[in-house]
PDB file of C-alpha atoms in Angstrom:
ATOM      1  CA  MET A   1     132.938 116.002  96.704  1.00 38.00           C
ATOM      2  CA  ASN A   2     132.129 115.956  99.885  1.00 46.00           C
ATOM      3  CA  GLY A   3     129.451 117.739 100.939  1.00 62.00           C
ATOM      4  CA  ALA A   4     127.008 116.990  97.999  1.00 68.00           C
ATOM      5  CA  SER A   5     123.567 116.080  98.781  1.00 74.00           C
ATOM      6  CA  MET A   6     122.169 115.248  95.205  1.00 79.00           C
ATOM      7  CA  ALA A   7     123.340 112.244  92.652  1.00 82.00           C
ATOM      8  CA  GLU A   8     122.238 112.097  88.851  1.00 82.00           C
ATOM      9  CA  ILE A   9     123.010 108.485  87.583  1.00 84.00           C
ATOM     10  CA  SER A  10     121.946 107.910  83.572  1.00 83.00           C
ATOM     11  CA  TYR A  11     121.810 104.388  82.618  1.00 82.00           C
ATOM     12  CA  THR A  12     120.897 102.892  78.722  1.00 81.00           C
ATOM     13  CA  GLY A  13     118.671 100.454  77.978  1.00 79.00           C
ATOM     14  CA  THR A  14     116.814  98.930  75.635  1.00 74.00           C
ATOM     15  CA  ALA A  15     112.422  99.477  76.298  1.00 63.00           C
ATOM     16  CA  GLY A  16     109.991  96.805  76.082  1.00 60.00           C
ATOM     17  CA  ALA A  17     109.206  97.194  72.385  1.00 60.00           C
ATOM     18  CA  GLY A  18     112.885  97.511  71.255  1.00 60.00           C
ATOM     19  CA  GLY A  19     113.840 101.085  71.821  1.00 66.00           C
ATOM     20  CA  GLN A  20     116.743 102.331  73.465  1.00 68.00           C
ATOM     21  CA  VAL A  21     116.269 104.358  76.536  1.00 69.00           C
ATOM     22  CA  THR A  22     117.907 106.842  78.891  1.00 69.00           C
ATOM     23  CA  TRP A  23     116.608 107.263  82.215  1.00 72.00           C
ATOM     24  CA  PHE A  24     118.351 109.685  84.337  1.00 72.00           C
ATOM     25  CA  HIS A  25     118.342 108.491  88.194  1.00 74.00           C
ATOM     26  CA  VAL A  26     118.151 111.272  90.772  1.00 74.00           C
ATOM     27  CA  LEU A  27     118.939 110.346  94.396  1.00 72.00           C
ATOM     28  CA  THR A  28     118.763 113.075  97.227  1.00 69.00           C
ATOM     29  CA  LEU A  29     119.212 112.252 101.163  1.00 65.00           C
ATOM     30  CA  LYS A  30     116.627 113.583 103.361  1.00 54.00           C
ATOM     31  CA  THR A  31     116.940 112.773 107.174  1.00 40.00           C
ATOM     32  CA  VAL A  32     117.313 108.952 106.774  1.00 35.00           C
ATOM     33  CA  SER A  33     114.714 108.884 103.602  1.00 39.00           C
ATOM     34  CA  PHE A  34     116.102 109.077  99.870  1.00 39.00           C
ATOM     35  CA  PHE A  35     113.979 110.085  96.393  1.00 38.00           C
ATOM     36  CA  ARG A  36     114.793 108.282  93.643  1.00 40.00           C
ATOM     37  CA  TYR A  37     113.206 109.162  90.595  1.00 40.00           C
ATOM     38  CA  TRP A  38     113.651 107.596  86.779  1.00 42.00           C
ATOM     39  CA  ALA A  39     112.661 109.478  84.015  1.00 40.00           C
ATOM     40  CA  ALA A  40     112.460 107.745  80.714  1.00 37.00           C
ATOM     41  CA  GLY A  41     113.947 110.266  77.974  1.00 33.00           C
TER      42      GLY A  41
ATOM     43  CA  MET B   1     108.171 109.473 136.775  1.00 41.00           C
ATOM     44  CA  LYS B   2     111.705 111.086 137.446  1.00 43.00           C
ATOM     45  CA  MET B   3     115.116 110.114 135.368  1.00 38.00           C
ATOM     46  CA  THR B   4     118.475 111.476 135.708  1.00 38.00           C
ATOM     47  CA  THR B   5     121.329 110.283 133.384  1.00 35.00           C
ATOM     48  CA  GLN B   6     122.494 107.987 135.041  1.00 32.00           C
ATOM     49  CA  ASN B   7     119.986 106.160 134.423  1.00 32.00           C
ATOM     50  CA  LEU B   8     119.526 106.962 131.020  1.00 32.00           C
ATOM     51  CA  LEU B   9     121.893 103.461 129.592  1.00 28.00           C
ATOM     52  CA  LEU B  10     119.317 101.583 131.249  1.00 27.00           C
ATOM     53  CA  THR B  11     115.958 103.526 130.024  1.00 27.00           C
ATOM     54  CA  MET B  12     117.009 103.163 126.308  1.00 29.00           C
ATOM     55  CA  LEU B  13     116.660  99.687 126.609  1.00 26.00           C
ATOM     56  CA  PRO B  14     113.767  97.899 126.770  1.00 27.00           C
ATOM     57  CA  VAL B  15     112.884  98.454 130.811  1.00 25.00           C
ATOM     58  CA  ALA B  16     111.460  95.934 132.720  1.00 25.00           C
ATOM     59  CA  ILE B  17     107.728  95.957 132.522  1.00 26.00           C
ATOM     60  CA  LEU B  18     105.719  96.374 135.393  1.00 29.00           C
ATOM     61  CA  THR B  19     102.224  96.840 133.662  1.00 31.00           C
ATOM     62  CA  ALA B  20     101.704  96.060 130.334  1.00 37.00           C
ATOM     63  CA  THR B  21      98.581  96.199 127.436  1.00 41.00           C
ATOM     64  CA  ALA B  22      98.356  95.181 124.010  1.00 44.00           C
ATOM     65  CA  LEU B  23      95.799  97.484 122.780  1.00 48.00           C
ATOM     66  CA  GLN B  24      93.083  97.300 119.738  1.00 57.00           C
ATOM     67  CA  ALA B  25      92.732 101.344 119.190  1.00 72.00           C
ATOM     68  CA  ASP B  26      94.741 103.043 119.196  1.00 82.00           C
ATOM     69  CA  SER B  27      94.224 104.960 122.616  1.00 88.00           C
ATOM     70  CA  VAL B  28      95.753 107.562 125.049  1.00 89.00           C
ATOM     71  CA  TYR B  29      98.176 107.421 127.834  1.00 90.00           C
ATOM     72  CA  GLN B  30      97.877 109.510 130.726  1.00 89.00           C
ATOM     73  CA  ASP B  31     100.592 110.281 133.140  1.00 87.00           C
ATOM     74  CA  PRO B  32      99.283 109.207 136.835  1.00 86.00           C
ATOM     75  CA  GLN B  33     100.913 112.492 137.847  1.00 85.00           C
ATOM     76  CA  GLY B  34      98.829 114.570 134.971  1.00 86.00           C
ATOM     77  CA  ARG B  35     102.177 116.440 133.558  1.00 87.00           C
ATOM     78  CA  PHE B  36     101.519 114.800 130.113  1.00 89.00           C
ATOM     79  CA  THR B  37      99.618 112.646 127.887  1.00 91.00           C
ATOM     80  CA  ILE B  38     100.775 110.806 124.673  1.00 93.00           C
ATOM     81  CA  MET B  39      99.306 108.087 121.929  1.00 92.00           C
ATOM     82  CA  VAL B  40      99.846 104.583 121.865  1.00 92.00           C
ATOM     83  CA  PRO B  41      98.652 103.552 118.201  1.00 92.00           C
ATOM     84  CA  THR B  42      96.569 100.006 117.469  1.00 89.00           C
ATOM     85  CA  ASN B  43      98.767  97.398 118.915  1.00 90.00           C
ATOM     86  CA  TRP B  44     101.580  98.774 120.768  1.00 92.00           C
ATOM     87  CA  ARG B  45     102.317  98.398 125.024  1.00 89.00           C
ATOM     88  CA  SER B  46     102.339 100.147 127.061  1.00 88.00           C
ATOM     89  CA  SER B  47     104.416  99.882 130.518  1.00 88.00           C
ATOM     90  CA  ALA B  48     105.316 102.466 133.147  1.00 82.00           C
ATOM     91  CA  GLY B  49     108.485 101.462 134.599  1.00 69.00           C
ATOM     92  CA  ASP B  50     110.537 102.893 137.513  1.00 62.00           C
ATOM     93  CA  GLY B  51     111.321 106.378 135.825  1.00 66.00           C
ATOM     94  CA  ALA B  52     109.999 106.513 132.310  1.00 83.00           C
ATOM     95  CA  LEU B  53     106.855 105.281 130.099  1.00 90.00           C
ATOM     96  CA  GLN B  54     107.711 102.984 127.634  1.00 90.00           C
ATOM     97  CA  LEU B  55     105.539 101.956 124.464  1.00 93.00           C
ATOM     98  CA  SER B  56     106.575  99.190 122.306  1.00 92.00           C
ATOM     99  CA  ARG B  57     105.559  96.774 119.586  1.00 92.00           C
ATOM    100  CA  GLY B  58     107.776  93.893 118.685  1.00 90.00           C
ATOM    101  CA  ASP B  59     111.385  95.006 118.704  1.00 89.00           C
ATOM    102  CA  ALA B  60     109.988  99.012 118.341  1.00 92.00           C
ATOM    103  CA  TYR B  61     109.696 100.807 121.292  1.00 93.00           C
ATOM    104  CA  ALA B  62     109.409 104.679 122.467  1.00 93.00           C
ATOM    105  CA  THR B  63     110.533 105.806 125.084  1.00 92.00           C
ATOM    106  CA  LEU B  64     109.914 108.539 127.229  1.00 93.00           C
ATOM    107  CA  LEU B  65     111.613 110.035 130.317  1.00 90.00           C
ATOM    108  CA  VAL B  66     111.179 112.621 132.681  1.00 88.00           C
ATOM    109  CA  VAL B  67     114.899 114.484 133.236  1.00 86.00           C
ATOM    110  CA  THR B  68     115.152 116.314 135.966  1.00 78.00           C
ATOM    111  CA  GLU B  69     119.356 117.401 135.564  1.00 76.00           C
ATOM    112  CA  GLN B  70     119.376 120.655 134.466  1.00 80.00           C
ATOM    113  CA  GLY B  71     120.480 121.518 130.944  1.00 86.00           C
ATOM    114  CA  SER B  72     119.541 122.231 127.885  1.00 92.00           C
ATOM    115  CA  PRO B  73     117.711 120.080 125.388  1.00 93.00           C
ATOM    116  CA  GLU B  74     121.360 119.981 123.522  1.00 93.00           C
ATOM    117  CA  GLU B  75     123.168 118.626 126.331  1.00 92.00           C
ATOM    118  CA  MET B  76     120.800 116.630 127.021  1.00 92.00           C
ATOM    119  CA  LEU B  77     120.351 115.547 123.744  1.00 93.00           C
ATOM    120  CA  SER B  78     124.229 115.265 123.036  1.00 92.00           C
ATOM    121  CA  GLN B  79     124.544 113.197 125.965  1.00 91.00           C
ATOM    122  CA  VAL B  80     121.655 110.103 125.121  1.00 92.00           C
ATOM    123  CA  ILE B  81     122.867 110.389 121.238  1.00 92.00           C
ATOM    124  CA  GLY B  82     126.468 109.911 123.161  1.00 91.00           C
ATOM    125  CA  GLN B  83     125.210 106.965 124.925  1.00 90.00           C
ATOM    126  CA  MET B  84     123.659 104.922 121.789  1.00 91.00           C
ATOM    127  CA  SER B  85     126.767 105.738 120.106  1.00 91.00           C
ATOM    128  CA  ARG B  86     128.716 103.757 121.941  1.00 90.00           C
ATOM    129  CA  GLN B  87     125.933 101.245 122.519  1.00 90.00           C
ATOM    130  CA  TRP B  88     124.846 100.896 118.402  1.00 91.00           C
ATOM    131  CA  LYS B  89     127.536  98.946 116.267  1.00 91.00           C
ATOM    132  CA  ASP B  90     128.296 101.140 113.118  1.00 87.00           C
ATOM    133  CA  ALA B  91     126.141 103.864 114.721  1.00 88.00           C
ATOM    134  CA  LYS B  92     125.783 107.361 112.057  1.00 85.00           C
ATOM    135  CA  GLN B  93     124.096 110.514 112.958  1.00 82.00           C
ATOM    136  CA  MET B  94     121.444 110.894 109.722  1.00 76.00           C
ATOM    137  CA  GLY B  95     120.703 114.845 109.925  1.00 73.00           C
ATOM    138  CA  SER B  96     119.256 117.470 112.555  1.00 75.00           C
ATOM    139  CA  PRO B  97     116.371 118.628 111.462  1.00 72.00           C
ATOM    140  CA  GLN B  98     114.223 121.201 112.641  1.00 75.00           C
ATOM    141  CA  ALA B  99     111.654 119.427 115.152  1.00 82.00           C
ATOM    142  CA  THR B 100     108.939 120.192 118.026  1.00 86.00           C
ATOM    143  CA  LEU B 101     107.511 118.227 120.857  1.00 90.00           C
ATOM    144  CA  GLY B 102     104.872 119.006 122.717  1.00 88.00           C
ATOM    145  CA  GLY B 103     104.571 122.317 121.127  1.00 86.00           C
ATOM    146  CA  GLN B 104     107.889 123.421 121.839  1.00 88.00           C
ATOM    147  CA  PRO B 105     111.505 123.886 120.067  1.00 89.00           C
ATOM    148  CA  ALA B 106     112.846 119.821 120.515  1.00 91.00           C
ATOM    149  CA  ALA B 107     116.706 119.546 119.823  1.00 91.00           C
ATOM    150  CA  PHE B 108     116.353 116.160 117.255  1.00 89.00           C
ATOM    151  CA  THR B 109     118.699 113.480 115.739  1.00 87.00           C
ATOM    152  CA  LEU B 110     117.842 110.890 113.941  1.00 85.00           C
ATOM    153  CA  ILE B 111     120.287 107.924 114.251  1.00 86.00           C
ATOM    154  CA  THR B 112     120.919 104.447 112.224  1.00 85.00           C
ATOM    155  CA  GLY B 113     122.680 101.416 113.272  1.00 87.00           C
ATOM    156  CA  THR B 114     123.115  98.100 114.446  1.00 90.00           C
ATOM    157  CA  ASN B 115     121.706  97.774 118.281  1.00 90.00           C
ATOM    158  CA  PRO B 116     122.845  96.367 121.036  1.00 89.00           C
ATOM    159  CA  ARG B 117     120.832  92.500 120.173  1.00 88.00           C
ATOM    160  CA  GLY B 118     122.600  93.149 116.896  1.00 90.00           C
ATOM    161  CA  VAL B 119     119.623  93.765 114.996  1.00 89.00           C
ATOM    162  CA  PRO B 120     119.831  97.317 112.266  1.00 88.00           C
ATOM    163  CA  SER B 121     117.857  99.853 113.525  1.00 88.00           C
ATOM    164  CA  PHE B 122     117.326 103.346 113.004  1.00 87.00           C
ATOM    165  CA  GLY B 123     116.627 105.566 115.749  1.00 89.00           C
ATOM    166  CA  ALA B 124     115.514 109.200 116.812  1.00 91.00           C
ATOM    167  CA  VAL B 125     115.846 110.888 119.580  1.00 92.00           C
ATOM    168  CA  TYR B 126     113.903 114.240 120.675  1.00 93.00           C
ATOM    169  CA  ALA B 127     114.656 117.107 123.502  1.00 94.00           C
ATOM    170  CA  ALA B 128     112.358 119.247 124.160  1.00 94.00           C
ATOM    171  CA  ASN B 129     111.363 121.511 127.776  1.00 92.00           C
ATOM    172  CA  VAL B 130     107.990 121.430 127.621  1.00 89.00           C
ATOM    173  CA  GLY B 131     105.994 123.819 130.764  1.00 85.00           C
ATOM    174  CA  GLY B 132     108.738 123.537 132.610  1.00 86.00           C
ATOM    175  CA  GLN B 133     110.079 120.160 132.713  1.00 88.00           C
ATOM    176  CA  MET B 134     112.577 118.298 130.104  1.00 91.00           C
ATOM    177  CA  TYR B 135     111.213 115.559 128.223  1.00 92.00           C
ATOM    178  CA  VAL B 136     112.935 112.746 126.034  1.00 93.00           C
ATOM    179  CA  LEU B 137     112.140 110.870 123.504  1.00 94.00           C
ATOM    180  CA  ILE B 138     113.624 107.687 122.049  1.00 94.00           C
ATOM    181  CA  GLU B 139     112.603 106.293 119.482  1.00 93.00           C
ATOM    182  CA  SER B 140     113.596 103.194 117.488  1.00 92.00           C
ATOM    183  CA  GLY B 141     112.968 100.236 114.892  1.00 91.00           C
ATOM    184  CA  PRO B 142     114.662  97.655 113.144  1.00 89.00           C
ATOM    185  CA  MET B 143     115.433  99.277 109.708  1.00 84.00           C
ATOM    186  CA  SER B 144     113.284  96.224 108.558  1.00 83.00           C
ATOM    187  CA  GLN B 145     110.159  97.333 109.694  1.00 84.00           C
ATOM    188  CA  TYR B 146     110.653 100.784 109.101  1.00 82.00           C
ATOM    189  CA  ARG B 147     107.890 101.204 106.173  1.00 76.00           C
ATOM    190  CA  GLU B 148     105.187  99.536 109.011  1.00 80.00           C
ATOM    191  CA  LEU B 149     106.699 102.226 112.092  1.00 87.00           C
ATOM    192  CA  ALA B 150     106.950 105.030 110.719  1.00 82.00           C
ATOM    193  CA  GLN B 151     103.661 106.456 111.120  1.00 82.00           C
ATOM    194  CA  ASP B 152     103.674 104.512 114.566  1.00 88.00           C
ATOM    195  CA  MET B 153     106.248 106.669 115.463  1.00 88.00           C
ATOM    196  CA  ASP B 154     105.292 109.495 113.782  1.00 85.00           C
ATOM    197  CA  LYS B 155     101.447 109.417 116.291  1.00 86.00           C
ATOM    198  CA  ILE B 156     103.341 109.051 119.281  1.00 91.00           C
ATOM    199  CA  ALA B 157     105.436 112.097 118.725  1.00 90.00           C
ATOM    200  CA  THR B 158     103.178 114.039 117.412  1.00 87.00           C
ATOM    201  CA  SER B 159     100.612 113.539 120.247  1.00 91.00           C
ATOM    202  CA  PHE B 160     102.854 114.538 123.140  1.00 92.00           C
ATOM    203  CA  ALA B 161     100.849 117.131 125.095  1.00 91.00           C
ATOM    204  CA  GLN B 162     102.065 118.668 128.308  1.00 86.00           C
ATOM    205  CA  GLY B 163      98.921 118.249 131.013  1.00 81.00           C
ATOM    206  CA  GLN B 164      95.543 115.870 131.377  1.00 64.00           C
ATOM    207  CA  SER B 165      94.369 116.770 128.415  1.00 52.00           C
ATOM    208  CA  SER B 166      94.098 113.951 125.614  1.00 41.00           C
ATOM    209  CA  ARG B 167      94.059 116.173 122.385  1.00 41.00           C
ATOM    210  CA  SER B 168      97.316 116.331 120.530  1.00 39.00           C
ATOM    211  CA  SER B 169      99.696 118.965 120.858  1.00 37.00           C
ATOM    212  CA  SER B 170      98.313 121.842 118.569  1.00 36.00           C
ATOM    213  CA  GLY B 171     102.185 123.577 117.778  1.00 36.00           C
ATOM    214  CA  PRO B 172     103.557 122.655 114.569  1.00 35.00           C
ATOM    215  CA  ALA B 173     103.973 119.312 114.007  1.00 39.00           C
ATOM    216  CA  PRO B 174     107.322 117.018 114.921  1.00 44.00           C
ATOM    217  CA  VAL B 175     110.091 116.020 112.264  1.00 46.00           C
ATOM    218  CA  LYS B 176     107.908 113.309 110.186  1.00 48.00           C
ATOM    219  CA  PHE B 177     108.779 109.479 109.707  1.00 49.00           C
ATOM    220  CA  ALA B 178     106.039 109.720 107.553  1.00 45.00           C
ATOM    221  CA  SER B 179     103.417 111.840 105.919  1.00 35.00           C
ATOM    222  CA  GLN B 180     100.192 111.752 107.926  1.00 29.00           C
ATOM    223  CA  SER B 181      97.969 113.313 105.907  1.00 31.00           C
ATOM    224  CA  SER B 182      95.043 111.226 104.670  1.00 30.00           C
ATOM    225  CA  PRO B 183      94.682 108.648 102.132  1.00 29.00           C
ATOM    226  CA  THR B 184      94.861 109.090  98.533  1.00 30.00           C
ATOM    227  CA  PRO B 185      93.135 106.945  95.662  1.00 31.00           C
ATOM    228  CA  ALA B 186      95.981 105.165  94.066  1.00 34.00           C
ATOM    229  CA  TYR B 187      94.868 106.584  90.877  1.00 37.00           C
ATOM    230  CA  ALA B 188      95.361 109.973  91.647  1.00 37.00           C
ATOM    231  CA  PRO B 189      92.783 112.530  89.187  1.00 37.00           C
ATOM    232  CA  SER B 190      94.798 114.080  86.645  1.00 36.00           C
ATOM    233  CA  GLY B 191      93.447 118.296  87.141  1.00 38.00           C
ATOM    234  CA  ALA B 192      95.038 120.745  87.293  1.00 48.00           C
ATOM    235  CA  GLY B 193      97.750 119.187  89.792  1.00 68.00           C
ATOM    236  CA  SER B 194      97.154 117.127  92.653  1.00 83.00           C
ATOM    237  CA  ASN B 195      98.734 115.761  95.919  1.00 85.00           C
ATOM    238  CA  TYR B 196      99.339 112.103  96.076  1.00 85.00           C
ATOM    239  CA  GLU B 197     100.484 109.940  98.393  1.00 83.00           C
ATOM    240  CA  ALA B 198     101.308 106.526  98.442  1.00 81.00           C
ATOM    241  CA  PRO B 199      99.162 103.856  99.543  1.00 80.00           C
ATOM    242  CA  ASP B 200     102.341 102.858 102.216  1.00 72.00           C
ATOM    243  CA  HIS B 201     102.394 106.427 103.223  1.00 71.00           C
ATOM    244  CA  SER B 202     106.363 106.592 102.506  1.00 71.00           C
ATOM    245  CA  VAL B 203     106.088 109.454 100.308  1.00 74.00           C
ATOM    246  CA  SER B 204     103.411 111.675  99.194  1.00 77.00           C
ATOM    247  CA  PHE B 205     104.284 114.861  95.705  1.00 81.00           C
ATOM    248  CA  GLN B 206     102.583 117.057  93.570  1.00 84.00           C
ATOM    249  CA  VAL B 207     101.152 115.319  90.533  1.00 85.00           C
ATOM    250  CA  PRO B 208     101.071 117.953  87.427  1.00 84.00           C
ATOM    251  CA  SER B 209      98.630 118.764  85.779  1.00 85.00           C
ATOM    252  CA  GLY B 210      98.161 115.740  82.898  1.00 86.00           C
ATOM    253  CA  TRP B 211      99.909 113.423  84.451  1.00 87.00           C
ATOM    254  CA  LYS B 212      98.520 110.476  87.053  1.00 88.00           C
ATOM    255  CA  ALA B 213     100.261 108.505  89.769  1.00 89.00           C
ATOM    256  CA  ARG B 214      99.878 104.459  90.833  1.00 89.00           C
ATOM    257  CA  THR B 215     101.497 102.584  92.926  1.00 86.00           C
ATOM    258  CA  ALA B 216     103.502  99.555  91.179  1.00 84.00           C
ATOM    259  CA  ASP B 217     105.782  96.395  92.414  1.00 80.00           C
ATOM    260  CA  LEU B 218     108.802  96.549  90.568  1.00 73.00           C
ATOM    261  CA  SER B 219     110.920  93.412  91.519  1.00 69.00           C
ATOM    262  CA  GLY B 220     109.489  93.104  94.508  1.00 70.00           C
ATOM    263  CA  THR B 221     110.016  97.016  95.676  1.00 71.00           C
ATOM    264  CA  PRO B 222     106.962  99.169  96.147  1.00 75.00           C
ATOM    265  CA  ILE B 223     107.247 101.925  93.303  1.00 79.00           C
ATOM    266  CA  GLN B 224     105.227 105.199  92.612  1.00 81.00           C
ATOM    267  CA  VAL B 225     104.433 105.477  88.868  1.00 83.00           C
ATOM    268  CA  VAL B 226     103.651 108.796  87.368  1.00 83.00           C
ATOM    269  CA  GLU B 227     103.444 108.585  84.196  1.00 82.00           C
ATOM    270  CA  ARG B 228     102.009 111.706  81.329  1.00 80.00           C
ATOM    271  CA  GLU B 229      98.647 110.711  79.416  1.00 82.00           C
ATOM    272  CA  GLY B 230      99.181 110.112  76.266  1.00 80.00           C
ATOM    273  CA  GLY B 231     102.939 109.831  76.520  1.00 74.00           C
ATOM    274  CA  ASP B 232     105.901 107.770  76.705  1.00 71.00           C
ATOM    275  CA  GLU B 233     107.740 109.237  80.147  1.00 74.00           C
ATOM    276  CA  LYS B 234     107.061 107.946  83.731  1.00 76.00           C
ATOM    277  CA  ILE B 235     108.605 108.561  86.251  1.00 79.00           C
ATOM    278  CA  LEU B 236     109.532 105.962  88.982  1.00 78.00           C
ATOM    279  CA  VAL B 237     109.649 107.030  92.398  1.00 78.00           C
ATOM    280  CA  ASN B 238     110.773 104.920  95.828  1.00 74.00           C
ATOM    281  CA  SER B 239     110.918 106.564  99.512  1.00 70.00           C
ATOM    282  CA  GLY B 240     112.843 104.223 102.015  1.00 65.00           C
ATOM    283  CA  PRO B 241     115.938 104.531 105.219  1.00 63.00           C
ATOM    284  CA  ALA B 242     119.279 105.149 103.697  1.00 62.00           C
ATOM    285  CA  THR B 243     122.673 103.757 105.396  1.00 66.00           C
ATOM    286  CA  ALA B 244     125.015 105.301 102.762  1.00 69.00           C
ATOM    287  CA  ASN B 245     127.297 107.606 104.839  1.00 73.00           C
ATOM    288  CA  SER B 246     127.358 110.165 101.594  1.00 78.00           C
ATOM    289  CA  ILE B 247     125.667 110.647  98.982  1.00 80.00           C
ATOM    290  CA  GLN B 248     128.593 108.926  97.041  1.00 85.00           C
ATOM    291  CA  GLU B 249     127.838 106.428  98.954  1.00 83.00           C
ATOM    292  CA  LEU B 250     123.931 105.538  97.810  1.00 80.00           C
ATOM    293  CA  ALA B 251     125.050 106.013  93.954  1.00 84.00           C
ATOM    294  CA  GLN B 252     126.894 103.553  94.418  1.00 86.00           C
ATOM    295  CA  GLN B 253     124.702 101.258  95.637  1.00 81.00           C
ATOM    296  CA  ALA B 254     121.712 102.714  93.693  1.00 81.00           C
ATOM    297  CA  ALA B 255     123.609 102.334  89.929  1.00 85.00           C
ATOM    298  CA  GLN B 256     124.168  98.385  91.429  1.00 85.00           C
ATOM    299  CA  LEU B 257     120.142  98.078  92.885  1.00 79.00           C
ATOM    300  CA  VAL B 258     119.381  99.297  89.263  1.00 79.00           C
ATOM    301  CA  THR B 259     122.060  97.434  86.493  1.00 84.00           C
ATOM    302  CA  GLN B 260     121.659  94.307  88.688  1.00 83.00           C
ATOM    303  CA  GLN B 261     118.363  93.742  90.306  1.00 76.00           C
ATOM    304  CA  LEU B 262     115.663  95.956  88.783  1.00 74.00           C
ATOM    305  CA  PHE B 263     116.866  96.275  85.308  1.00 77.00           C
ATOM    306  CA  PRO B 264     119.183  93.964  84.357  1.00 80.00           C
ATOM    307  CA  GLY B 265     120.643  94.863  80.947  1.00 81.00           C
ATOM    308  CA  PHE B 266     120.694  98.491  81.745  1.00 83.00           C
ATOM    309  CA  ARG B 267     124.219 100.374  81.925  1.00 88.00           C
ATOM    310  CA  VAL B 268     125.779 102.712  83.811  1.00 89.00           C
ATOM    311  CA  ALA B 269     126.047 105.686  80.509  1.00 84.00           C
ATOM    312  CA  SER B 270     128.195 107.850  82.813  1.00 81.00           C
ATOM    313  CA  SER B 271     129.663 109.073  85.936  1.00 85.00           C
ATOM    314  CA  PRO B 272     127.485 110.103  88.671  1.00 86.00           C
ATOM    315  CA  ARG B 273     126.741 113.496  88.813  1.00 86.00           C
ATOM    316  CA  PHE B 274     126.987 115.221  91.983  1.00 86.00           C
ATOM    317  CA  SER B 275     126.101 118.747  93.268  1.00 81.00           C
ATOM    318  CA  GLN B 276     124.468 120.510  96.731  1.00 74.00           C
TER     319      GLN B 276
END
């Protein structure tokens, strides 16, 4: 995967109300910073 | 104030202070020879030594060199980065995005590593030919203070201007560590899309219509929460310095952070996917 600049990771877990949720986690390298995004599914 | 590359090695470390002034408000340093001006942010010290102007705040510094040696900005940058890489442990070049200094195109590189004092640090090196004179600006600070220092580092680089004028350069902005636009409310208005900037200036982004953005604390980590009005969807956004060698290593670090600290009980559902 050399040369990749973006990663996407999915997680599963239990939300506060007890429901099962999926989170998508997108990371990008941008100079010395990176951004993380989680979006509830 | 003339420098040769033989002297760069010394001036990249905090130089001997001949005159030092701690400033309580942003001010402008004017070169006694009238060649340039540069902003000195609040609580930074300026010290004009033999061959360099140094601005410092704690362990952070910005050193401006006026270099006599012939060569291109790219060659000068390469020399400085080479010296830093030899002095720093585990030095890694993090990128060389387009940048300007004093309104002129600058050779530019970001670097991370452990500085000669043993402190994990970040650094930025600009080299540019401004008005027929080569300038090198070296900025560095502890990685742990990145958030506090980013805006000041931007101010210093952005403000550099040739001549005696105290105004900032009118050219395109140099590469920024952090956004410098005016602060926005913690909750951005939910109109037809709006720009949101984190209170700590770490990140800014567009908030779509029907969504709201606010800042929050997640296990001690400041995050920006974007929520759809009337819905359950959330987007959590965080920005900070990365020490990973690759996106693959960053993904590994992030998964560990999420499952062990931020959301204990969550598990990775599938192998990370990588793309350009």
